[in-house]
Short mmCIF file of C-alpha atoms in Angstrom, two decimals:
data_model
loop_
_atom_site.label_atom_id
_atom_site.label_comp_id
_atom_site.label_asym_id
_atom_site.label_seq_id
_atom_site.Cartn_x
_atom_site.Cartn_y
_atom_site.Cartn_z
CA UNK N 1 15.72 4.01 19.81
CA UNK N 2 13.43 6.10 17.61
CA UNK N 3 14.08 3.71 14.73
CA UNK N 4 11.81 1.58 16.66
CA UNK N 5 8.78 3.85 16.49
CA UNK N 6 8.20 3.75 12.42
CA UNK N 7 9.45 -0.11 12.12
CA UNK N 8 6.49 -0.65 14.81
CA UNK N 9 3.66 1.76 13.08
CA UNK N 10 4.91 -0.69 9.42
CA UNK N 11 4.49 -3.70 11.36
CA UNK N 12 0.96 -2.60 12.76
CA UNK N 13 -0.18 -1.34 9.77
CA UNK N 14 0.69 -4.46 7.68
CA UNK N 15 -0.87 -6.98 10.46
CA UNK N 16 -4.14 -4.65 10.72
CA UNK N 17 -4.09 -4.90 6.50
CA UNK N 18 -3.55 -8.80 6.58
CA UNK N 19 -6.46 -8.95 9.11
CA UNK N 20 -8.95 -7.08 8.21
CA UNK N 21 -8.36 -8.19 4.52
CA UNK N 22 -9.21 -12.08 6.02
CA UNK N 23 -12.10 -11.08 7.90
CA UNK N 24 -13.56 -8.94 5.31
CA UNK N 25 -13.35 -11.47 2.31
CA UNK N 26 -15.25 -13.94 5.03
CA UNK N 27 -17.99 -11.36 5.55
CA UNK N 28 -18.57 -10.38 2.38
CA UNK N 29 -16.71 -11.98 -0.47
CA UNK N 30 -15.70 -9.47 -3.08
CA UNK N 31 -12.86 -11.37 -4.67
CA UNK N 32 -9.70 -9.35 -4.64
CA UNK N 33 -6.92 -10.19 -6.86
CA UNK N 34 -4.16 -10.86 -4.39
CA UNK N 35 -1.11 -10.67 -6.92
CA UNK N 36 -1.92 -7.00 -8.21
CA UNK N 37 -2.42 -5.74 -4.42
CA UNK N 38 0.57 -7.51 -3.31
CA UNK N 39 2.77 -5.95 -6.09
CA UNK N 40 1.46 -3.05 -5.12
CA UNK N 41 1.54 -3.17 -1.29
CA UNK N 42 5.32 -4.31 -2.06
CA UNK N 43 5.45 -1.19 -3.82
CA UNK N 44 4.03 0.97 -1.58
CA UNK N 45 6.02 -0.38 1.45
CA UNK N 46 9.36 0.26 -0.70
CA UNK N 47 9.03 3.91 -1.16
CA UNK N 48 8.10 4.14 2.25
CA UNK N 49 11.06 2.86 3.69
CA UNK N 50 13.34 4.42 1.23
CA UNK N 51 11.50 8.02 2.15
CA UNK N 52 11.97 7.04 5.75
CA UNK N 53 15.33 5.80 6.26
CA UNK N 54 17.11 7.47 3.61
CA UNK N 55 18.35 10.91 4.20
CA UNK N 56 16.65 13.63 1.92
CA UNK N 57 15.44 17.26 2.15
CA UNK N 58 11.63 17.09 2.33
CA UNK N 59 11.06 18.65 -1.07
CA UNK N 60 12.56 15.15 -2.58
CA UNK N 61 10.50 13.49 0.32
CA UNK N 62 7.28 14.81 -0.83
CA UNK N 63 8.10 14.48 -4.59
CA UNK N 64 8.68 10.94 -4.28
CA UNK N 65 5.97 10.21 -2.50
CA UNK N 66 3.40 11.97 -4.52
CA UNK N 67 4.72 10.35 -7.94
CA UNK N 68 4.76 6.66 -5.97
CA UNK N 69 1.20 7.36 -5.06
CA UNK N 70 -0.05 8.90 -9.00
CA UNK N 71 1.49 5.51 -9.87
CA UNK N 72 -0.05 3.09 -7.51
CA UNK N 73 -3.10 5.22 -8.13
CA UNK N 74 -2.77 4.53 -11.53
CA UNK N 75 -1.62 0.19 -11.00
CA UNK N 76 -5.01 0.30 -8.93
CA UNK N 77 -6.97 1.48 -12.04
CA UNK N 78 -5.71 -0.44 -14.29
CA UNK N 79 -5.53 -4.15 -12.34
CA UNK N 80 -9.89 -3.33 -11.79
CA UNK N 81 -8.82 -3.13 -8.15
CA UNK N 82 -10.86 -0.31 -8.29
CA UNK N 83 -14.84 -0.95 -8.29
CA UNK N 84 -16.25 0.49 -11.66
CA UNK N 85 -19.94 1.22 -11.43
#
């Protein structure tokens, strides 16, 4: 049923990510480390389908989801993920 609908958008998301990441690094190699982004990907992906699928008032909802982004923001920074110029 509607359980479907976000599974499918996770799915999409995560083949578009693993696709565009391949075709991007043949383009124009910039040398990613894949360990850091994973971790955090794995991250992301976890708070995601713990906000999704487990039942909260959206106060908690939002609250977790802006704290798991300040500290992926933050895991970005820190791994030089992030393009200092």
């Amino acid at each position: 049923g509607l359980i479907g609908v976000p599974i499918s958008l996770l799915v999409g998301s995560f083949a578009l990510l693993i696709i565009s990441w391949t075709v991007s690094e043949k383009l124009y190699y910039i040398g990613f480390k894949k360990l850091p982004f994973a971790l955090s990907f794995l991250g992301a992906l976890s708070i995601a389908l713990f906000t999704i699928f487990v039942e909260l008032n959206m106060t908690m909802k939002i609250g977790i989801t802006l704290a798991s982004l300040l500290l992926l923001a933050t895991t970005f920074w820190k791994s030089k993920l992030v393009i200092k110029y």
